[in-house]
Amino acid sequence: MSDRKAALVTGAGRGIGRGIALALAKINWDVVINYRSNEKAASQTAKLVEDAGGKCIVVKADVGKNSEHSQLLEETLKNFGRIDLLVNNAGVGPRQRLDILEAAEESYDEVMAVNLKGPFFLTQLVAKKMIDLVETGVVETPRIINISSISAYVSSPNRSEYCLSKAGMSMMTALYANRLAGHGIQVFEIRPGIIETDMTSGVKEKYDRLIDEGLTPIRRWGKAEDVAQAVVAIAEGNFPFSTGEIINVDGGFHMKRL
Ligand code: NAP
């Protein structure tokens, strides 16, 4: 078994997840790059990780389907012999932004499955294994990080299902942090603000303008690397007496201002 630590990052083919995978590789972690359908992007992430001197595997699995979770954990253990970190990053917005009065059941189910139900049950599966690994001395302080959003508390009635899923993820963070602390497992939530990825490419002009006008005290788009640096700080154990903690990576957006 390797002495190197291993992380499972969901949705690591593109965007924020890719940034996280790469940042972990740069601190010598082994990384499981999960993706759902864009194989080419996932292979590019793997290449970037390898070019940075990291070791990784790529695993295709739909986080929204509980039946596909066990292979994620099995492949992690088979290849790296341990799991020190789960990053619940995979997420989707609604295919179509519709007013809450028109919101459709299929969209609600799809967004909730990927953003909340999937992470909830994947965490359950991984947490049980982490408990075993702590008890058998294979890992010391495993950690779980949930990538939520400012949408956990900002009301956007034109993507209500997304906001609900992220608000649910915040409670999920508190629930698992509470339950797992006694087993030496820490759970954190990172709340990104407006981050430049494929997810926000369709609303780029709108946010360019809002940021110029002062929407965020730090007047720039967030980058995947900004989120990844927060993940690395947690992964390296810099918050030993914290759990259930929320870290805003949003250019100061969350502050009430006058
Ligand atoms: P993105 O650029 O759209 O990338 C999403 C990644 O998640 C892709 O790798 C995608 O895989 C994967 N994915 C989607 N559904 C999946 C599923 N069912 N199973 C497995 N993987 C799946 O998104 P992003 O902007 O990086 O967002 C990452 C996370 O940050 C999400 O949870 C999002 O809600 C959150 N967030 C983003 C922002 C922002 O401004 N961008 C702000 C706050 C929070 P494929 O490549 O195979 O499609």
PDB file of C-alpha atoms and ligand atoms in Angstrom:
ATOM      1  CA  MET A   1       0.000   0.000   0.000  1.00  0.00           C
ATOM      2  CA  SER A   2       1.151   3.480  -0.890  1.00  0.00           C
ATOM      3  CA  ASP A   3       2.018   6.098   1.734  1.00  0.00           C
ATOM      4  CA  ARG A   4       0.671   8.712  -0.635  1.00  0.00           C
ATOM      5  CA  LYS A   5      -2.780  10.030   0.133  1.00  0.00           C
ATOM      6  CA  ALA A   6      -5.669   9.427  -2.233  1.00  0.00           C
ATOM      7  CA  ALA A   7      -8.626  11.608  -3.171  1.00  0.00           C
ATOM      8  CA  LEU A   8     -11.807  10.885  -5.073  1.00  0.00           C
ATOM      9  CA  VAL A   9     -13.002  14.020  -6.882  1.00  0.00           C
ATOM     10  CA  THR A  10     -16.382  13.785  -8.560  1.00  0.00           C
ATOM     11  CA  GLY A  11     -16.930  15.745 -11.750  1.00  0.00           C
ATOM     12  CA  ALA A  12     -13.207  16.287 -12.225  1.00  0.00           C
ATOM     13  CA  GLY A  13     -13.246  16.203 -16.021  1.00  0.00           C
ATOM     14  CA  ARG A  14     -13.741  19.919 -16.393  1.00  0.00           C
ATOM     15  CA  GLY A  15     -14.076  23.182 -14.505  1.00  0.00           C
ATOM     16  CA  ILE A  16     -13.667  23.371 -10.738  1.00  0.00           C
ATOM     17  CA  GLY A  17     -13.177  19.612 -10.364  1.00  0.00           C
ATOM     18  CA  ARG A  18     -10.295  19.661 -12.829  1.00  0.00           C
ATOM     19  CA  GLY A  19      -8.682  22.491 -10.848  1.00  0.00           C
ATOM     20  CA  ILE A  20      -9.061  20.486  -7.643  1.00  0.00           C
ATOM     21  CA  ALA A  21      -7.583  17.311  -9.165  1.00  0.00           C
ATOM     22  CA  LEU A  22      -4.605  19.229 -10.485  1.00  0.00           C
ATOM     23  CA  ALA A  23      -3.969  21.083  -7.225  1.00  0.00           C
ATOM     24  CA  LEU A  24      -4.051  17.812  -5.260  1.00  0.00           C
ATOM     25  CA  ALA A  25      -1.643  16.208  -7.733  1.00  0.00           C
ATOM     26  CA  LYS A  26       0.722  19.125  -7.195  1.00  0.00           C
ATOM     27  CA  ILE A  27       0.888  18.285  -3.473  1.00  0.00           C
ATOM     28  CA  ASN A  28       1.635  14.654  -4.375  1.00  0.00           C
ATOM     29  CA  TRP A  29      -1.779  13.122  -3.824  1.00  0.00           C
ATOM     30  CA  ASP A  30      -3.145  10.299  -5.938  1.00  0.00           C
ATOM     31  CA  VAL A  31      -6.380  11.325  -7.601  1.00  0.00           C
ATOM     32  CA  VAL A  32      -9.463   9.577  -8.917  1.00  0.00           C
ATOM     33  CA  ILE A  33     -10.912  11.681 -11.715  1.00  0.00           C
ATOM     34  CA  ASN A  34     -14.610  10.988 -12.060  1.00  0.00           C
ATOM     35  CA  TYR A  35     -16.706  12.221 -14.968  1.00  0.00           C
ATOM     36  CA  ARG A  36     -20.101  11.412 -16.458  1.00  0.00           C
ATOM     37  CA  SER A  37     -19.930  11.730 -20.248  1.00  0.00           C
ATOM     38  CA  ASN A  38     -17.133  13.950 -21.544  1.00  0.00           C
ATOM     39  CA  GLU A  39     -14.352  11.386 -21.829  1.00  0.00           C
ATOM     40  CA  LYS A  40     -12.092  13.695 -23.799  1.00  0.00           C
ATOM     41  CA  ALA A  41     -12.141  16.362 -21.085  1.00  0.00           C
ATOM     42  CA  ALA A  42     -11.474  13.746 -18.388  1.00  0.00           C
ATOM     43  CA  SER A  43      -8.464  12.436 -20.355  1.00  0.00           C
ATOM     44  CA  GLN A  44      -7.161  15.993 -20.624  1.00  0.00           C
ATOM     45  CA  THR A  45      -7.432  16.370 -16.860  1.00  0.00           C
ATOM     46  CA  ALA A  46      -5.525  13.097 -16.449  1.00  0.00           C
ATOM     47  CA  LYS A  47      -2.803  14.371 -18.767  1.00  0.00           C
ATOM     48  CA  LEU A  48      -2.493  17.619 -16.801  1.00  0.00           C
ATOM     49  CA  VAL A  49      -2.253  15.639 -13.547  1.00  0.00           C
ATOM     50  CA  GLU A  50       0.409  13.342 -14.991  1.00  0.00           C
ATOM     51  CA  ASP A  51       2.347  16.274 -16.442  1.00  0.00           C
ATOM     52  CA  ALA A  52       2.363  17.736 -12.920  1.00  0.00           C
ATOM     53  CA  GLY A  53       3.954  14.505 -11.692  1.00  0.00           C
ATOM     54  CA  GLY A  54       0.756  13.087 -10.209  1.00  0.00           C
ATOM     55  CA  LYS A  55      -0.791   9.637 -10.336  1.00  0.00           C
ATOM     56  CA  CYS A  56      -4.422   9.270 -11.293  1.00  0.00           C
ATOM     57  CA  ILE A  57      -7.120   7.034 -12.672  1.00  0.00           C
ATOM     58  CA  VAL A  58     -10.199   8.095 -14.608  1.00  0.00           C
ATOM     59  CA  VAL A  59     -13.556   6.563 -13.679  1.00  0.00           C
ATOM     60  CA  LYS A  60     -16.774   7.124 -15.598  1.00  0.00           C
ATOM     61  CA  ALA A  61     -19.800   7.051 -13.289  1.00  0.00           C
ATOM     62  CA  ASP A  62     -23.015   9.005 -12.945  1.00  0.00           C
ATOM     63  CA  VAL A  63     -23.048  10.382  -9.412  1.00  0.00           C
ATOM     64  CA  GLY A  64     -26.813  10.786  -9.699  1.00  0.00           C
ATOM     65  CA  LYS A  65     -27.232   6.997  -9.806  1.00  0.00           C
ATOM     66  CA  ASN A  66     -26.619   5.180  -6.523  1.00  0.00           C
ATOM     67  CA  SER A  67     -25.941   1.968  -8.457  1.00  0.00           C
ATOM     68  CA  GLU A  68     -22.795   3.563  -9.947  1.00  0.00           C
ATOM     69  CA  HIS A  69     -21.253   4.642  -6.634  1.00  0.00           C
ATOM     70  CA  SER A  70     -19.652   1.385  -5.542  1.00  0.00           C
ATOM     71  CA  GLN A  71     -17.367   1.241  -8.577  1.00  0.00           C
ATOM     72  CA  LEU A  72     -16.032   4.696  -7.678  1.00  0.00           C
ATOM     73  CA  LEU A  73     -15.001   3.498  -4.227  1.00  0.00           C
ATOM     74  CA  GLU A  74     -13.815   0.092  -5.449  1.00  0.00           C
ATOM     75  CA  GLU A  75     -11.602   1.577  -8.158  1.00  0.00           C
ATOM     76  CA  THR A  76     -10.131   4.035  -5.652  1.00  0.00           C
ATOM     77  CA  LEU A  77      -9.253   1.251  -3.199  1.00  0.00           C
ATOM     78  CA  LYS A  78      -8.069  -1.153  -5.891  1.00  0.00           C
ATOM     79  CA  ASN A  79      -5.655   1.374  -7.357  1.00  0.00           C
ATOM     80  CA  PHE A  80      -4.520   3.325  -4.314  1.00  0.00           C
ATOM     81  CA  GLY A  81      -5.397   1.114  -1.310  1.00  0.00           C
ATOM     82  CA  ARG A  82      -6.976   3.982   0.627  1.00  0.00           C
ATOM     83  CA  ILE A  83      -9.239   7.010   0.492  1.00  0.00           C
ATOM     84  CA  ASP A  84      -8.254  10.123   2.462  1.00  0.00           C
ATOM     85  CA  LEU A  85     -10.530  12.642   0.812  1.00  0.00           C
ATOM     86  CA  LEU A  86     -13.865  12.704  -0.969  1.00  0.00           C
ATOM     87  CA  VAL A  87     -14.711  15.889  -2.833  1.00  0.00           C
ATOM     88  CA  ASN A  88     -18.377  16.038  -3.795  1.00  0.00           C
ATOM     89  CA  ASN A  89     -17.922  18.454  -6.672  1.00  0.00           C
ATOM     90  CA  ALA A  90     -20.015  17.105  -9.575  1.00  0.00           C
ATOM     91  CA  GLY A  91     -23.043  19.275 -10.116  1.00  0.00           C
ATOM     92  CA  VAL A  92     -25.440  20.510 -12.751  1.00  0.00           C
ATOM     93  CA  GLY A  93     -27.655  23.505 -13.260  1.00  0.00           C
ATOM     94  CA  PRO A  94     -31.126  23.115 -14.729  1.00  0.00           C
ATOM     95  CA  ARG A  95     -31.029  22.471 -18.484  1.00  0.00           C
ATOM     96  CA  GLN A  96     -33.366  25.415 -18.837  1.00  0.00           C
ATOM     97  CA  ARG A  97     -33.769  28.288 -16.421  1.00  0.00           C
ATOM     98  CA  LEU A  98     -37.496  28.452 -15.776  1.00  0.00           C
ATOM     99  CA  ASP A  99     -39.450  30.568 -13.326  1.00  0.00           C
ATOM    100  CA  ILE A 100     -40.401  28.687 -10.155  1.00  0.00           C
ATOM    101  CA  LEU A 101     -44.052  28.843 -11.218  1.00  0.00           C
ATOM    102  CA  GLU A 102     -43.138  26.876 -14.345  1.00  0.00           C
ATOM    103  CA  ALA A 103     -40.471  24.577 -12.865  1.00  0.00           C
ATOM    104  CA  ALA A 104     -40.754  21.035 -14.215  1.00  0.00           C
ATOM    105  CA  GLU A 105     -40.661  17.782 -12.272  1.00  0.00           C
ATOM    106  CA  GLU A 106     -38.041  16.180 -14.572  1.00  0.00           C
ATOM    107  CA  SER A 107     -35.637  19.064 -14.068  1.00  0.00           C
ATOM    108  CA  TYR A 108     -36.214  19.023 -10.321  1.00  0.00           C
ATOM    109  CA  ASP A 109     -35.508  15.281 -10.179  1.00  0.00           C
ATOM    110  CA  GLU A 110     -32.421  15.521 -12.383  1.00  0.00           C
ATOM    111  CA  VAL A 111     -30.800  18.407 -10.500  1.00  0.00           C
ATOM    112  CA  MET A 112     -31.623  16.949  -7.099  1.00  0.00           C
ATOM    113  CA  ALA A 113     -30.287  13.511  -8.088  1.00  0.00           C
ATOM    114  CA  VAL A 114     -26.886  14.836  -9.182  1.00  0.00           C
ATOM    115  CA  ASN A 115     -26.441  17.685  -6.703  1.00  0.00           C
ATOM    116  CA  LEU A 116     -27.941  16.246  -3.524  1.00  0.00           C
ATOM    117  CA  LYS A 117     -29.178  12.648  -3.520  1.00  0.00           C
ATOM    118  CA  GLY A 118     -26.034  11.359  -5.246  1.00  0.00           C
ATOM    119  CA  PRO A 119     -23.572  13.143  -2.922  1.00  0.00           C
ATOM    120  CA  PHE A 120     -25.667  12.129   0.104  1.00  0.00           C
ATOM    121  CA  PHE A 121     -25.466   8.411  -0.696  1.00  0.00           C
ATOM    122  CA  LEU A 122     -21.929   8.473  -2.080  1.00  0.00           C
ATOM    123  CA  THR A 123     -20.831  10.118   1.172  1.00  0.00           C
ATOM    124  CA  GLN A 124     -22.684   7.461   3.167  1.00  0.00           C
ATOM    125  CA  LEU A 125     -20.831   4.708   1.296  1.00  0.00           C
ATOM    126  CA  VAL A 126     -17.426   6.381   1.510  1.00  0.00           C
ATOM    127  CA  ALA A 127     -17.859   7.422   5.159  1.00  0.00           C
ATOM    128  CA  LYS A 128     -18.462   3.799   6.216  1.00  0.00           C
ATOM    129  CA  LYS A 129     -15.255   2.755   4.480  1.00  0.00           C
ATOM    130  CA  MET A 130     -13.378   5.705   5.999  1.00  0.00           C
ATOM    131  CA  ILE A 131     -14.496   4.570   9.470  1.00  0.00           C
ATOM    132  CA  ASP A 132     -13.024   1.104   8.739  1.00  0.00           C
ATOM    133  CA  LEU A 133      -9.803   2.618   7.414  1.00  0.00           C
ATOM    134  CA  VAL A 134      -9.386   4.791  10.530  1.00  0.00           C
ATOM    135  CA  GLU A 135     -10.085   1.833  12.832  1.00  0.00           C
ATOM    136  CA  THR A 136      -7.559  -0.363  11.041  1.00  0.00           C
ATOM    137  CA  GLY A 137      -4.937   2.399  11.019  1.00  0.00           C
ATOM    138  CA  VAL A 138      -4.777   2.712   7.234  1.00  0.00           C
ATOM    139  CA  VAL A 139      -5.663   6.416   7.253  1.00  0.00           C
ATOM    140  CA  GLU A 140      -5.455   8.965  10.044  1.00  0.00           C
ATOM    141  CA  THR A 141      -7.864  11.844   9.436  1.00  0.00           C
ATOM    142  CA  PRO A 142     -10.014  11.358   6.382  1.00  0.00           C
ATOM    143  CA  ARG A 143     -11.988  14.338   5.156  1.00  0.00           C
ATOM    144  CA  ILE A 144     -15.042  15.073   3.055  1.00  0.00           C
ATOM    145  CA  ILE A 145     -15.556  18.352   1.195  1.00  0.00           C
ATOM    146  CA  ASN A 146     -18.866  19.384  -0.333  1.00  0.00           C
ATOM    147  CA  ILE A 147     -18.769  21.975  -3.104  1.00  0.00           C
ATOM    148  CA  SER A 148     -22.038  23.840  -2.655  1.00  0.00           C
ATOM    149  CA  SER A 149     -22.648  27.379  -3.933  1.00  0.00           C
ATOM    150  CA  ILE A 150     -23.779  30.854  -2.954  1.00  0.00           C
ATOM    151  CA  SER A 151     -27.104  29.447  -4.228  1.00  0.00           C
ATOM    152  CA  ALA A 152     -27.340  27.638  -0.877  1.00  0.00           C
ATOM    153  CA  TYR A 153     -28.622  30.956   0.508  1.00  0.00           C
ATOM    154  CA  VAL A 154     -29.286  33.239  -2.495  1.00  0.00           C
ATOM    155  CA  SER A 155     -32.810  32.975  -3.858  1.00  0.00           C
ATOM    156  CA  SER A 156     -32.914  32.730  -7.680  1.00  0.00           C
ATOM    157  CA  PRO A 157     -36.521  31.886  -8.590  1.00  0.00           C
ATOM    158  CA  ASN A 158     -35.462  31.048 -12.166  1.00  0.00           C
ATOM    159  CA  ARG A 159     -33.390  28.038 -10.994  1.00  0.00           C
ATOM    160  CA  SER A 160     -35.148  27.071  -7.826  1.00  0.00           C
ATOM    161  CA  GLU A 161     -34.243  23.384  -8.048  1.00  0.00           C
ATOM    162  CA  TYR A 162     -30.530  24.295  -8.120  1.00  0.00           C
ATOM    163  CA  CYS A 163     -30.891  26.558  -5.058  1.00  0.00           C
ATOM    164  CA  LEU A 164     -32.774  23.840  -3.176  1.00  0.00           C
ATOM    165  CA  SER A 165     -30.134  21.247  -4.006  1.00  0.00           C
ATOM    166  CA  LYS A 166     -27.334  23.472  -2.713  1.00  0.00           C
ATOM    167  CA  ALA A 167     -29.248  24.475   0.428  1.00  0.00           C
ATOM    168  CA  GLY A 168     -29.752  20.754   1.036  1.00  0.00           C
ATOM    169  CA  MET A 169     -26.049  20.171   0.612  1.00  0.00           C
ATOM    170  CA  SER A 170     -25.380  22.648   3.415  1.00  0.00           C
ATOM    171  CA  MET A 171     -27.522  20.632   5.806  1.00  0.00           C
ATOM    172  CA  MET A 172     -25.873  17.479   4.509  1.00  0.00           C
ATOM    173  CA  THR A 173     -22.525  19.001   5.538  1.00  0.00           C
ATOM    174  CA  ALA A 174     -23.804  19.657   9.051  1.00  0.00           C
ATOM    175  CA  LEU A 175     -25.354  16.190   9.348  1.00  0.00           C
ATOM    176  CA  TYR A 176     -22.255  14.273   8.287  1.00  0.00           C
ATOM    177  CA  ALA A 177     -19.909  16.602  10.211  1.00  0.00           C
ATOM    178  CA  ASN A 178     -21.899  15.915  13.344  1.00  0.00           C
ATOM    179  CA  ARG A 179     -22.166  12.162  12.802  1.00  0.00           C
ATOM    180  CA  LEU A 180     -18.572  11.542  11.738  1.00  0.00           C
ATOM    181  CA  ALA A 181     -16.610  13.759  14.156  1.00  0.00           C
ATOM    182  CA  GLY A 182     -16.450  10.937  16.705  1.00  0.00           C
ATOM    183  CA  HIS A 183     -14.727   8.773  14.093  1.00  0.00           C
ATOM    184  CA  GLY A 184     -12.062  11.396  13.414  1.00  0.00           C
ATOM    185  CA  ILE A 185     -13.538  12.377  10.048  1.00  0.00           C
ATOM    186  CA  GLN A 186     -13.881  16.076   9.231  1.00  0.00           C
ATOM    187  CA  VAL A 187     -16.516  17.448   6.868  1.00  0.00           C
ATOM    188  CA  PHE A 188     -16.339  20.873   5.208  1.00  0.00           C
ATOM    189  CA  GLU A 189     -18.395  22.883   2.765  1.00  0.00           C
ATOM    190  CA  ILE A 190     -16.872  25.199   0.200  1.00  0.00           C
ATOM    191  CA  ARG A 191     -19.239  27.791  -1.226  1.00  0.00           C
ATOM    192  CA  PRO A 192     -17.964  29.122  -4.528  1.00  0.00           C
ATOM    193  CA  GLY A 193     -19.330  32.360  -5.913  1.00  0.00           C
ATOM    194  CA  ILE A 194     -19.191  33.195  -9.603  1.00  0.00           C
ATOM    195  CA  ILE A 195     -16.519  30.987 -11.117  1.00  0.00           C
ATOM    196  CA  GLU A 196     -15.432  30.983 -14.761  1.00  0.00           C
ATOM    197  CA  THR A 197     -16.253  27.489 -16.083  1.00  0.00           C
ATOM    198  CA  ASP A 198     -18.470  25.886 -18.726  1.00  0.00           C
ATOM    199  CA  MET A 199     -21.350  26.106 -16.242  1.00  0.00           C
ATOM    200  CA  THR A 200     -21.283  29.907 -16.315  1.00  0.00           C
ATOM    201  CA  SER A 201     -20.265  30.404 -19.968  1.00  0.00           C
ATOM    202  CA  GLY A 202     -23.862  31.040 -21.033  1.00  0.00           C
ATOM    203  CA  VAL A 203     -24.252  33.936 -18.591  1.00  0.00           C
ATOM    204  CA  LYS A 204     -20.785  35.414 -19.040  1.00  0.00           C
ATOM    205  CA  GLU A 205     -21.842  38.826 -20.360  1.00  0.00           C
ATOM    206  CA  LYS A 206     -24.417  39.285 -17.620  1.00  0.00           C
ATOM    207  CA  TYR A 207     -21.892  38.538 -14.884  1.00  0.00           C
ATOM    208  CA  ASP A 208     -19.125  40.571 -16.573  1.00  0.00           C
ATOM    209  CA  ARG A 209     -21.403  43.559 -16.230  1.00  0.00           C
ATOM    210  CA  LEU A 210     -22.528  42.798 -12.676  1.00  0.00           C
ATOM    211  CA  ILE A 211     -18.949  42.264 -11.502  1.00  0.00           C
ATOM    212  CA  ASP A 212     -17.882  45.544 -13.163  1.00  0.00           C
ATOM    213  CA  GLU A 213     -20.690  47.266 -11.293  1.00  0.00           C
ATOM    214  CA  GLY A 214     -19.447  45.939  -7.953  1.00  0.00           C
ATOM    215  CA  LEU A 215     -21.483  42.775  -7.333  1.00  0.00           C
ATOM    216  CA  THR A 216     -18.446  41.309  -5.576  1.00  0.00           C
ATOM    217  CA  PRO A 217     -16.065  43.379  -3.430  1.00  0.00           C
ATOM    218  CA  ILE A 218     -13.188  41.626  -5.212  1.00  0.00           C
ATOM    219  CA  ARG A 219     -14.026  42.676  -8.764  1.00  0.00           C
ATOM    220  CA  ARG A 220     -13.100  39.658 -10.848  1.00  0.00           C
ATOM    221  CA  TRP A 221     -14.405  36.266 -11.839  1.00  0.00           C
ATOM    222  CA  GLY A 222     -13.414  33.426  -9.552  1.00  0.00           C
ATOM    223  CA  LYS A 223     -11.247  30.704 -11.030  1.00  0.00           C
ATOM    224  CA  ALA A 224     -11.234  26.954 -10.490  1.00  0.00           C
ATOM    225  CA  GLU A 225      -7.824  27.448  -8.846  1.00  0.00           C
ATOM    226  CA  ASP A 226      -9.367  29.695  -6.189  1.00  0.00           C
ATOM    227  CA  VAL A 227     -11.633  26.845  -5.100  1.00  0.00           C
ATOM    228  CA  ALA A 228      -8.834  24.307  -5.454  1.00  0.00           C
ATOM    229  CA  GLN A 229      -6.596  26.268  -3.082  1.00  0.00           C
ATOM    230  CA  ALA A 230      -9.263  26.070  -0.383  1.00  0.00           C
ATOM    231  CA  VAL A 231      -9.534  22.307  -0.962  1.00  0.00           C
ATOM    232  CA  VAL A 232      -5.770  21.948  -0.607  1.00  0.00           C
ATOM    233  CA  ALA A 233      -5.774  23.935   2.658  1.00  0.00           C
ATOM    234  CA  ILE A 234      -8.354  21.526   4.081  1.00  0.00           C
ATOM    235  CA  ALA A 235      -6.701  18.424   2.616  1.00  0.00           C
ATOM    236  CA  GLU A 236      -3.383  19.370   4.198  1.00  0.00           C
ATOM    237  CA  GLY A 237      -5.005  19.463   7.634  1.00  0.00           C
ATOM    238  CA  ASN A 238      -4.824  23.177   8.330  1.00  0.00           C
ATOM    239  CA  PHE A 239      -8.145  23.228  10.214  1.00  0.00           C
ATOM    240  CA  PRO A 240      -7.618  20.582  12.903  1.00  0.00           C
ATOM    241  CA  PHE A 241     -10.244  21.906  15.364  1.00  0.00           C
ATOM    242  CA  SER A 242     -12.978  22.637  12.812  1.00  0.00           C
ATOM    243  CA  THR A 243     -15.722  20.611  11.231  1.00  0.00           C
ATOM    244  CA  GLY A 244     -19.018  21.464   9.559  1.00  0.00           C
ATOM    245  CA  GLU A 245     -17.256  24.686   8.563  1.00  0.00           C
ATOM    246  CA  ILE A 246     -18.304  26.712   5.537  1.00  0.00           C
ATOM    247  CA  ILE A 247     -15.576  28.399   3.505  1.00  0.00           C
ATOM    248  CA  ASN A 248     -16.779  31.104   1.140  1.00  0.00           C
ATOM    249  CA  VAL A 249     -14.724  31.395  -2.042  1.00  0.00           C
ATOM    250  CA  ASP A 250     -16.751  34.188  -3.575  1.00  0.00           C
ATOM    251  CA  GLY A 251     -14.743  37.415  -3.703  1.00  0.00           C
ATOM    252  CA  GLY A 252     -16.621  38.612  -0.611  1.00  0.00           C
ATOM    253  CA  PHE A 253     -20.055  38.280  -2.214  1.00  0.00           C
ATOM    254  CA  HIS A 254     -21.651  36.866   0.964  1.00  0.00           C
ATOM    255  CA  MET A 255     -21.083  40.007   3.031  1.00  0.00           C
ATOM    256  CA  LYS A 256     -23.983  42.335   3.719  1.00  0.00           C
ATOM    257  CA  ARG A 257     -22.776  45.713   2.536  1.00  0.00           C
ATOM    258  CA  LEU A 258     -23.870  49.284   2.964  1.00  0.00           C
TER     259      LEU A 258
HETATM  260  P1  NAP B   1     -18.870  22.311 -15.099  1.00  0.00           P
HETATM  261  O1  NAP B   1     -17.782  23.147 -15.678  1.00  0.00           O
HETATM  262  O2  NAP B   1     -20.176  22.232 -15.770  1.00  0.00           O
HETATM  263  O3  NAP B   1     -18.275  20.832 -14.863  1.00  0.00           O
HETATM  264  C1  NAP B   1     -19.084  19.901 -14.238  1.00  0.00           C
HETATM  265  C2  NAP B   1     -18.331  18.603 -14.043  1.00  0.00           C
HETATM  266  O4  NAP B   1     -19.208  17.706 -13.322  1.00  0.00           O
HETATM  267  C3  NAP B   1     -17.992  17.903 -15.346  1.00  0.00           C
HETATM  268  O5  NAP B   1     -16.749  17.246 -15.198  1.00  0.00           O
HETATM  269  C4  NAP B   1     -19.123  16.882 -15.502  1.00  0.00           C
HETATM  270  O6  NAP B   1     -18.761  15.696 -16.199  1.00  0.00           O
HETATM  271  C5  NAP B   1     -19.370  16.519 -14.061  1.00  0.00           C
HETATM  272  N1  NAP B   1     -20.703  15.964 -13.850  1.00  0.00           N
HETATM  273  C6  NAP B   1     -21.899  16.535 -14.097  1.00  0.00           C
HETATM  274  N2  NAP B   1     -22.876  15.690 -13.778  1.00  0.00           N
HETATM  275  C7  NAP B   1     -22.290  14.559 -13.327  1.00  0.00           C
HETATM  276  C8  NAP B   1     -22.768  13.316 -12.849  1.00  0.00           C
HETATM  277  N3  NAP B   1     -24.076  13.060 -12.803  1.00  0.00           N
HETATM  278  N4  NAP B   1     -21.871  12.381 -12.458  1.00  0.00           N
HETATM  279  C9  NAP B   1     -20.548  12.615 -12.525  1.00  0.00           C
HETATM  280  N5  NAP B   1     -20.028  13.776 -12.965  1.00  0.00           N
HETATM  281  C10 NAP B   1     -20.895  14.734 -13.364  1.00  0.00           C
HETATM  282  O7  NAP B   1     -19.207  22.821 -13.616  1.00  0.00           O
HETATM  283  P2  NAP B   1     -18.332  23.654 -12.567  1.00  0.00           P
HETATM  284  O8  NAP B   1     -18.625  25.088 -12.753  1.00  0.00           O
HETATM  285  O9  NAP B   1     -16.942  23.172 -12.559  1.00  0.00           O
HETATM  286  O10 NAP B   1     -19.075  23.226 -11.202  1.00  0.00           O
HETATM  287  C11 NAP B   1     -18.535  22.258 -10.306  1.00  0.00           C
HETATM  288  C12 NAP B   1     -19.320  22.357  -9.003  1.00  0.00           C
HETATM  289  O11 NAP B   1     -19.215  23.679  -8.476  1.00  0.00           O
HETATM  290  C13 NAP B   1     -20.816  22.094  -9.176  1.00  0.00           C
HETATM  291  O12 NAP B   1     -21.304  21.383  -8.060  1.00  0.00           O
HETATM  292  C14 NAP B   1     -21.413  23.492  -9.202  1.00  0.00           C
HETATM  293  O13 NAP B   1     -22.754  23.499  -8.773  1.00  0.00           O
HETATM  294  C15 NAP B   1     -20.502  24.190  -8.235  1.00  0.00           C
HETATM  295  N6  NAP B   1     -20.475  25.642  -8.390  1.00  0.00           N
HETATM  296  C16 NAP B   1     -20.090  26.222  -9.559  1.00  0.00           C
HETATM  297  C17 NAP B   1     -20.078  27.619  -9.660  1.00  0.00           C
HETATM  298  C18 NAP B   1     -19.668  28.350 -10.897  1.00  0.00           C
HETATM  299  O14 NAP B   1     -19.840  29.575 -10.952  1.00  0.00           O
HETATM  300  N7  NAP B   1     -19.127  27.701 -11.902  1.00  0.00           N
HETATM  301  C19 NAP B   1     -20.477  28.391  -8.564  1.00  0.00           C
HETATM  302  C20 NAP B   1     -20.867  27.767  -7.401  1.00  0.00           C
HETATM  303  C21 NAP B   1     -20.853  26.403  -7.322  1.00  0.00           C
HETATM  304  P3  NAP B   1     -18.660  15.672 -17.839  1.00  0.00           P
HETATM  305  O15 NAP B   1     -17.441  16.494 -18.152  1.00  0.00           O
HETATM  306  O16 NAP B   1     -18.502  14.238 -18.158  1.00  0.00           O
HETATM  307  O17 NAP B   1     -19.914  16.280 -18.350  1.00  0.00           O
END
